[in-house]
């Protein structure tokens, strides 16, 4: 049943879909009162990637402290909250379950309304935080560790997928290439840094295309080309330049992301283009999109790096608009690891 929703409602956003335990209090869907993130990256670095079982256990250990801190920093008591929003998919099932169980417990104990939020819809909504005048419609490039999508945001909570990756996500390619050149996990920020010392034109890596789907992405060919290049160097007993490989690989990813986004935006008459997800914090991507959008007369918006990678604020913001649209979840809300953009399971009006 639809309930009245206040414009300045206070929403607690909870995120635990991967390796960040995060919580935030958001007022009015735009104003972040606190944003607490406990990153498990150091734990997983030892293994070269996220170990799901370790992630779940650490979420359990940290989630109460993170929520407590988010409330304290916001100066808000639990009872003052108007809603609780939690990521319920997509992501690692064991990790998602920790946030979902926590959110349901608080909602049950206090009677505060609950809603389940799609992780990627959260990433997209991070753009609202620092752009108070940003309103749909706009197009958003979502590039994270698990996703590479071009999404048309038709209205709050109304999404249409324009393009997707056919194989690896952009962030996944960054992580795999970083491992191959010995930079370790997580690859994105390390390649971003190493690339600053390298020549982006040193090696001509391929720009992946998908036949018949001009906006779709494909990064597995690029990843293989980097691995082949490294093998070739090894076989010839030659050293490779780590900064040059990082810069040339990054240039190839950035070119593809920028070109596909801009050609879709121009074809579809988009006036505002946004970026979101961990890869959106990449300095070369931000610069390239900025230039391309300026040339095309398209407004370009992007979140600060802290709102690009996983955080609770983006979930609080997306949750605010889901609540405003009349959505609520019951105490039977479950984690849905393969949840699709725009899909709802256990969340209804
Ligand atoms: O959005 P996110 O925090 O988690 C997922 O939902 O996947 O994205 C994490 C991904 C990782 O693959 C990481 O390597 C990448 O974002 N990433 C970056 C940068 N910072 C994080 N990729 C490129 N450049 C960066 N500066
Ligand atoms: Zn994410």
Short mmCIF file of C-alpha atoms and ligand atoms in Angstrom, two decimals:
data_model
loop_
_atom_site.label_atom_id
_atom_site.label_comp_id
_atom_site.label_asym_id
_atom_site.label_seq_id
_atom_site.Cartn_x
_atom_site.Cartn_y
_atom_site.Cartn_z
CA UNK A 1 0.00 0.00 0.00
CA UNK A 2 1.34 3.43 -0.93
CA UNK A 3 2.20 5.60 2.06
CA UNK A 4 2.81 9.36 2.21
CA UNK A 5 6.45 10.19 1.56
CA UNK A 6 8.10 13.35 2.89
CA UNK A 7 10.25 15.45 0.55
CA UNK A 8 12.95 15.74 3.23
CA UNK A 9 12.72 12.08 4.31
CA UNK A 10 15.74 10.52 6.01
CA UNK A 11 16.87 7.23 4.46
CA UNK A 12 19.51 4.85 5.78
CA UNK A 13 21.31 3.22 2.83
CA UNK A 14 23.05 -0.12 3.41
CA UNK A 15 25.48 -1.72 0.92
CA UNK A 16 27.24 -5.09 1.24
CA UNK A 17 27.12 -6.63 -2.25
CA UNK A 18 30.88 -7.15 -2.70
CA UNK A 19 33.87 -6.13 -0.61
CA UNK A 20 32.71 -2.85 0.96
CA UNK A 21 30.56 -2.74 4.09
CA UNK A 22 28.88 0.64 3.84
CA UNK A 23 26.08 2.71 5.36
CA UNK A 24 24.91 6.28 4.92
CA UNK A 25 22.16 8.62 5.99
CA UNK A 26 20.68 10.68 3.13
CA UNK A 27 18.16 13.53 3.51
CA UNK A 28 15.71 14.40 0.77
CA UNK A 29 17.35 12.00 -1.69
CA UNK A 30 20.25 14.39 -2.34
CA UNK A 31 21.97 15.50 0.85
CA UNK A 32 24.47 13.04 2.33
CA UNK A 33 24.59 13.44 6.13
CA UNK A 34 27.11 10.62 6.59
CA UNK A 35 28.87 8.07 4.38
CA UNK A 36 30.77 5.34 6.22
CA UNK A 37 32.68 2.76 4.19
CA UNK A 38 34.66 -0.14 5.59
CA UNK A 39 36.74 -1.47 2.70
CA UNK A 40 37.92 -5.07 2.83
CA UNK A 41 40.39 -4.53 -0.03
CA UNK A 42 43.49 -5.23 2.10
CA UNK A 43 42.09 -8.63 3.13
CA UNK A 44 41.38 -9.72 -0.44
CA UNK A 45 44.64 -8.34 -1.89
CA UNK A 46 46.40 -11.36 -0.38
CA UNK A 47 44.38 -13.62 -2.70
CA UNK A 48 44.46 -11.42 -5.81
CA UNK A 49 40.68 -10.90 -5.82
CA UNK A 50 37.52 -10.98 -3.72
CA UNK A 51 37.04 -14.26 -1.80
CA UNK A 52 33.25 -14.50 -1.30
CA UNK A 53 33.35 -16.45 1.98
CA UNK A 54 35.80 -13.99 3.55
CA UNK A 55 33.69 -11.07 2.31
CA UNK A 56 30.52 -12.44 3.96
CA UNK A 57 32.24 -13.07 7.27
CA UNK A 58 33.77 -9.60 7.35
CA UNK A 59 30.42 -7.99 6.51
CA UNK A 60 28.86 -9.76 9.51
CA UNK A 61 31.66 -8.52 11.74
CA UNK A 62 31.52 -4.90 10.55
CA UNK A 63 27.96 -4.09 9.59
CA UNK A 64 26.64 -3.06 13.02
CA UNK A 65 29.62 -0.78 13.65
CA UNK A 66 29.32 0.81 10.21
CA UNK A 67 25.60 1.54 10.65
CA UNK A 68 26.14 2.86 14.19
CA UNK A 69 28.86 5.19 12.90
CA UNK A 70 26.70 6.37 9.97
CA UNK A 71 23.86 7.29 12.37
CA UNK A 72 26.25 8.96 14.87
CA UNK A 73 28.01 11.03 12.20
CA UNK A 74 24.65 12.14 10.83
CA UNK A 75 23.44 12.94 14.37
CA UNK A 76 20.31 10.88 13.71
CA UNK A 77 18.72 8.24 15.91
CA UNK A 78 17.24 5.08 14.40
CA UNK A 79 13.72 6.20 15.26
CA UNK A 80 14.08 9.42 13.25
CA UNK A 81 14.60 7.48 10.00
CA UNK A 82 11.78 7.45 7.45
CA UNK A 83 13.11 4.52 5.47
CA UNK A 84 15.77 1.83 5.21
CA UNK A 85 17.17 0.99 1.78
CA UNK A 86 19.41 -2.01 1.19
CA UNK A 87 21.18 -3.46 -1.85
CA UNK A 88 19.52 -6.82 -2.56
CA UNK A 89 21.17 -7.58 -5.91
CA UNK A 90 23.13 -8.12 -8.04
CA UNK A 91 26.25 -9.24 -6.19
CA UNK A 92 27.71 -12.08 -4.15
CA UNK A 93 24.81 -13.89 -2.52
CA UNK A 94 26.46 -14.41 0.88
CA UNK A 95 27.58 -10.78 0.99
CA UNK A 96 24.18 -9.43 -0.07
CA UNK A 97 22.43 -11.57 2.53
CA UNK A 98 24.27 -9.84 5.38
CA UNK A 99 22.95 -6.40 4.41
CA UNK A 100 19.47 -7.71 3.63
CA UNK A 101 19.17 -9.60 6.96
CA UNK A 102 20.46 -6.56 8.85
CA UNK A 103 18.04 -4.16 7.11
CA UNK A 104 15.10 -6.49 7.69
CA UNK A 105 15.99 -6.87 11.37
CA UNK A 106 16.13 -3.11 11.93
CA UNK A 107 12.91 -2.58 9.97
CA UNK A 108 11.15 -5.32 11.92
CA UNK A 109 12.35 -4.05 15.29
CA UNK A 110 11.42 -0.41 14.60
CA UNK A 111 8.57 -0.59 12.08
CA UNK A 112 10.49 1.69 9.68
CA UNK A 113 9.58 1.06 6.00
CA UNK A 114 12.03 -1.06 4.02
CA UNK A 115 12.96 -1.12 0.34
CA UNK A 116 15.41 -3.29 -1.65
CA UNK A 117 17.65 -1.40 -4.10
CA UNK A 118 19.35 -2.59 -7.30
CA UNK A 119 23.11 -2.05 -6.93
CA UNK A 120 23.55 -0.55 -10.41
CA UNK A 121 20.54 1.74 -9.99
CA UNK A 122 22.39 2.89 -6.85
CA UNK A 123 25.57 3.60 -8.86
CA UNK A 124 23.57 5.65 -11.38
CA UNK A 125 21.80 7.56 -8.58
CA UNK A 126 25.17 8.63 -7.10
CA UNK A 127 25.09 11.36 -9.76
CA UNK A 128 22.19 13.11 -7.99
CA UNK A 129 24.30 13.79 -4.88
CA UNK A 130 26.59 16.48 -6.25
CA UNK A 131 24.33 17.71 -9.05
CA UNK A 132 21.23 19.03 -7.28
CA UNK A 133 19.73 20.16 -10.60
CA UNK A 134 20.23 16.79 -12.33
CA UNK A 135 16.89 15.23 -13.27
CA UNK A 136 15.93 12.48 -15.70
CA UNK A 137 15.99 12.01 -18.59
CA UNK A 138 19.73 11.43 -19.02
CA UNK A 139 22.00 8.64 -20.19
CA UNK A 140 24.51 6.95 -17.91
CA UNK A 141 27.57 4.85 -18.66
CA UNK A 142 27.88 2.34 -15.82
CA UNK A 143 31.33 0.75 -15.67
CA UNK A 144 32.19 -1.30 -12.62
CA UNK A 145 33.86 -4.58 -11.69
CA UNK A 146 30.82 -6.60 -12.70
CA UNK A 147 28.99 -4.38 -15.21
CA UNK A 148 29.44 -2.26 -18.30
CA UNK A 149 26.15 -0.82 -19.45
CA UNK A 150 24.79 2.22 -21.19
CA UNK A 151 21.52 2.99 -19.48
CA UNK A 152 18.85 5.54 -20.40
CA UNK A 153 17.30 6.96 -17.25
CA UNK A 154 13.84 7.88 -18.51
CA UNK A 155 12.51 8.92 -15.10
CA UNK A 156 13.32 8.24 -11.44
CA UNK A 157 13.40 4.45 -11.19
CA UNK A 158 12.70 3.98 -14.91
CA UNK A 159 15.62 2.52 -16.83
CA UNK A 160 16.22 1.23 -20.33
CA UNK A 161 19.39 -0.64 -21.28
CA UNK A 162 20.90 0.74 -24.48
CA UNK A 163 24.09 -1.35 -24.51
CA UNK A 164 25.91 -3.95 -22.46
CA UNK A 165 29.17 -5.86 -22.49
CA UNK A 166 29.14 -9.20 -24.29
CA UNK A 167 31.95 -10.63 -22.17
CA UNK A 168 34.13 -8.96 -19.50
CA UNK A 169 33.12 -5.81 -17.63
CA UNK A 170 35.49 -2.85 -17.98
CA UNK A 171 36.59 -3.07 -14.33
CA UNK A 172 37.17 -6.80 -14.69
CA UNK A 173 39.51 -6.10 -17.63
CA UNK A 174 41.40 -3.54 -15.51
CA UNK A 175 41.73 -6.10 -12.69
CA UNK A 176 42.90 -8.94 -14.98
CA UNK A 177 45.43 -6.82 -16.87
CA UNK A 178 46.76 -5.37 -13.61
CA UNK A 179 47.34 -8.89 -12.32
CA UNK A 180 49.10 -9.89 -15.55
CA UNK A 181 51.55 -6.97 -15.33
CA UNK A 182 52.15 -7.57 -11.62
CA UNK A 183 50.28 -4.61 -10.18
CA UNK A 184 47.95 -6.66 -7.97
CA UNK A 185 44.38 -6.11 -6.79
CA UNK A 186 42.36 -3.93 -7.25
CA UNK A 187 43.69 -3.21 -10.70
CA UNK A 188 41.77 -0.10 -11.71
CA UNK A 189 43.38 2.49 -9.43
CA UNK A 190 46.83 0.91 -9.88
CA UNK A 191 46.64 1.00 -13.69
CA UNK A 192 45.28 4.56 -13.49
CA UNK A 193 48.40 5.55 -11.50
CA UNK A 194 50.96 3.55 -13.53
CA UNK A 195 49.49 4.88 -16.80
CA UNK A 196 50.43 8.45 -15.84
CA UNK A 197 54.10 7.54 -16.40
CA UNK A 198 53.45 5.69 -19.68
CA UNK A 199 52.81 6.41 -23.35
CA UNK A 200 49.19 5.62 -24.35
CA UNK A 201 50.28 5.27 -28.00
CA UNK A 202 53.21 2.91 -27.30
CA UNK A 203 51.26 -0.29 -28.13
CA UNK A 204 48.33 -0.47 -30.52
CA UNK A 205 45.84 -2.65 -28.61
CA UNK A 206 42.50 -3.48 -30.32
CA UNK A 207 39.27 -1.54 -29.73
CA UNK A 208 36.62 -4.27 -29.37
CA UNK A 209 33.51 -4.12 -31.57
CA UNK A 210 30.35 -6.23 -31.55
CA UNK A 211 29.00 -6.88 -35.02
CA UNK A 212 25.48 -5.58 -35.55
CA UNK A 213 25.37 -3.89 -32.11
CA UNK A 214 27.40 -0.70 -32.46
CA UNK A 215 26.95 0.45 -28.86
CA UNK A 216 27.68 -2.89 -27.12
CA UNK A 217 31.05 -3.49 -25.48
CA UNK A 218 33.56 -6.35 -25.67
CA UNK A 219 36.74 -6.31 -23.62
CA UNK A 220 37.90 -9.95 -23.74
CA UNK A 221 39.78 -9.47 -27.06
CA UNK A 222 41.66 -6.54 -25.58
CA UNK A 223 42.54 -8.55 -22.48
CA UNK A 224 43.85 -11.42 -24.67
CA UNK A 225 45.84 -8.95 -26.79
CA UNK A 226 47.58 -7.64 -23.66
CA UNK A 227 48.33 -11.21 -22.48
CA UNK A 228 49.67 -12.11 -25.96
CA UNK A 229 51.84 -9.01 -25.99
CA UNK A 230 53.31 -9.94 -22.58
CA UNK A 231 53.91 -13.55 -23.69
CA UNK A 232 55.60 -12.31 -26.87
CA UNK A 233 57.97 -10.18 -24.79
CA UNK A 234 58.75 -13.12 -22.51
CA UNK A 235 59.45 -15.47 -25.42
CA UNK A 236 61.84 -12.94 -26.95
CA UNK A 237 63.47 -12.47 -23.56
CA UNK A 238 62.58 -8.77 -23.68
CA UNK A 239 61.41 -6.60 -20.83
CA UNK A 240 58.12 -4.79 -21.22
CA UNK A 241 57.41 -1.30 -19.98
CA UNK A 242 54.74 -1.59 -17.30
CA UNK A 243 53.69 2.08 -17.57
CA UNK A 244 53.43 1.80 -21.39
CA UNK A 245 51.28 -1.37 -21.22
CA UNK A 246 49.08 0.22 -18.52
CA UNK A 247 48.70 3.47 -20.49
CA UNK A 248 48.06 1.77 -23.85
CA UNK A 249 45.54 -0.69 -22.35
CA UNK A 250 43.77 2.12 -20.48
CA UNK A 251 43.65 4.25 -23.65
CA UNK A 252 41.95 1.37 -25.51
CA UNK A 253 39.28 0.92 -22.79
CA UNK A 254 38.70 4.67 -22.47
CA UNK A 255 38.44 5.14 -26.26
CA UNK A 256 35.79 2.41 -26.53
CA UNK A 257 33.77 3.62 -23.53
CA UNK A 258 33.87 7.21 -24.77
CA UNK A 259 33.14 6.49 -28.43
CA UNK A 260 30.21 4.14 -27.76
CA UNK A 261 28.69 6.48 -25.16
CA UNK A 262 28.98 9.52 -27.42
CA UNK A 263 27.65 7.82 -30.53
CA UNK A 264 24.63 6.46 -28.61
CA UNK A 265 24.07 9.86 -26.98
CA UNK A 266 24.20 11.69 -30.32
CA UNK A 267 21.97 9.15 -32.10
CA UNK A 268 19.39 9.26 -29.32
CA UNK A 269 19.46 13.03 -28.87
CA UNK A 270 20.70 12.86 -25.28
CA UNK A 271 21.37 16.24 -23.63
CA UNK A 272 23.07 14.98 -20.45
CA UNK A 273 25.54 12.13 -20.11
CA UNK A 274 26.57 10.73 -16.71
CA UNK A 275 29.08 8.08 -15.67
CA UNK A 276 28.95 5.74 -12.67
CA UNK A 277 30.62 2.73 -11.05
CA UNK A 278 34.22 2.12 -9.94
CA UNK A 279 35.73 2.69 -13.39
CA UNK A 280 34.04 6.12 -13.50
CA UNK A 281 36.71 7.28 -11.04
CA UNK A 282 39.37 6.66 -13.73
CA UNK A 283 41.12 9.95 -14.47
CA UNK A 284 41.65 9.25 -18.19
CA UNK A 285 38.00 8.28 -18.69
CA UNK A 286 36.77 11.42 -16.94
CA UNK A 287 39.04 13.63 -19.07
CA UNK A 288 38.13 11.89 -22.31
CA UNK A 289 34.37 12.04 -21.66
CA UNK A 290 34.65 15.68 -20.63
CA UNK A 291 36.36 16.65 -23.91
CA UNK A 292 34.06 14.54 -26.09
CA UNK A 293 30.92 15.91 -24.41
CA UNK A 294 32.16 19.51 -24.73
CA UNK A 295 32.77 18.97 -28.45
CA UNK A 296 29.29 17.47 -28.88
CA UNK A 297 27.51 20.13 -26.80
CA UNK A 298 26.34 17.52 -24.28
CA UNK A 299 26.36 18.21 -20.53
CA UNK A 300 28.70 15.78 -18.73
CA UNK A 301 28.18 14.91 -15.06
CA UNK A 302 30.10 12.51 -12.82
CA UNK A 303 30.29 11.70 -9.12
CA UNK A 304 33.34 12.30 -6.91
CA UNK A 305 35.51 9.14 -6.73
CA UNK A 306 34.13 8.21 -3.28
CA UNK A 307 30.61 8.00 -4.77
CA UNK A 308 31.85 6.04 -7.85
CA UNK A 309 33.09 2.98 -5.97
CA UNK A 310 30.66 1.08 -3.71
CA UNK A 311 29.07 3.19 -0.96
CA UNK A 312 25.90 3.42 1.10
CA UNK A 313 24.95 6.95 0.01
CA UNK A 314 24.11 5.88 -3.55
CA UNK A 315 21.80 3.20 -2.11
CA UNK A 316 20.15 5.77 0.18
CA UNK A 317 19.56 8.05 -2.82
CA UNK A 318 18.14 5.32 -5.10
CA UNK A 319 16.08 4.04 -2.14
CA UNK A 320 14.64 7.52 -1.54
CA UNK A 321 13.26 7.63 -5.10
CA UNK A 322 11.99 4.04 -4.88
CA UNK A 323 10.13 4.98 -1.67
CA UNK A 324 8.84 8.16 -3.36
CA UNK A 325 7.55 6.02 -6.21
CA UNK A 326 5.60 3.99 -3.62
CA UNK A 327 7.78 0.88 -3.49
CA UNK A 328 8.11 -1.10 -0.26
CA UNK A 329 9.68 -4.47 0.59
CA UNK A 330 8.25 -7.02 3.01
CA UNK A 331 10.15 -8.93 5.67
CA UNK A 332 10.47 -11.74 3.13
CA UNK A 333 12.88 -9.65 1.01
CA UNK A 334 15.67 -11.92 -0.21
CA UNK A 335 19.04 -11.42 -1.87
CA UNK A 336 18.82 -11.78 -5.67
CA UNK A 337 22.40 -12.23 -6.99
CA UNK A 338 21.35 -12.02 -10.66
CA UNK A 339 18.83 -9.15 -10.35
CA UNK A 340 18.40 -7.29 -13.67
CA UNK A 341 18.25 -3.49 -14.00
CA UNK A 342 14.65 -2.33 -13.60
CA UNK A 343 13.58 -5.73 -12.21
CA UNK A 344 11.88 -5.99 -8.78
CA UNK A 345 11.59 -9.14 -6.67
CA UNK A 346 9.95 -8.89 -3.27
CA UNK A 347 9.63 -5.10 -3.73
CA UNK A 348 6.22 -3.79 -4.83
CA UNK A 349 3.83 -0.86 -4.76
O1 LIG B 1 31.62 -0.15 -8.52
P1 LIG B 1 32.71 -0.91 -7.86
O2 LIG B 1 33.32 -0.36 -6.61
O3 LIG B 1 32.25 -2.37 -7.53
C1 LIG B 1 31.40 -3.10 -8.37
O4 LIG B 1 30.18 -2.88 -8.33
O5 LIG B 1 32.00 -3.89 -9.16
O6 LIG B 1 33.83 -1.12 -8.99
C2 LIG B 1 35.02 -1.79 -8.73
C3 LIG B 1 35.80 -1.83 -10.02
C4 LIG B 1 37.06 -2.67 -9.92
O7 LIG B 1 37.14 -3.50 -11.06
C5 LIG B 1 38.17 -1.62 -9.91
O8 LIG B 1 39.37 -2.09 -10.47
C6 LIG B 1 37.56 -0.53 -10.77
O9 LIG B 1 36.20 -0.50 -10.39
N1 LIG B 1 38.17 0.78 -10.50
C7 LIG B 1 38.84 1.49 -11.44
C8 LIG B 1 39.34 2.65 -10.79
N2 LIG B 1 38.93 2.61 -9.48
C9 LIG B 1 38.20 1.46 -9.33
N3 LIG B 1 39.06 1.24 -12.73
C10 LIG B 1 39.79 2.14 -13.41
N4 LIG B 1 40.35 3.24 -12.86
C11 LIG B 1 40.13 3.55 -11.57
N5 LIG B 1 40.66 4.65 -11.03
ZN1 LIG B 2 29.46 -1.44 -7.43
#
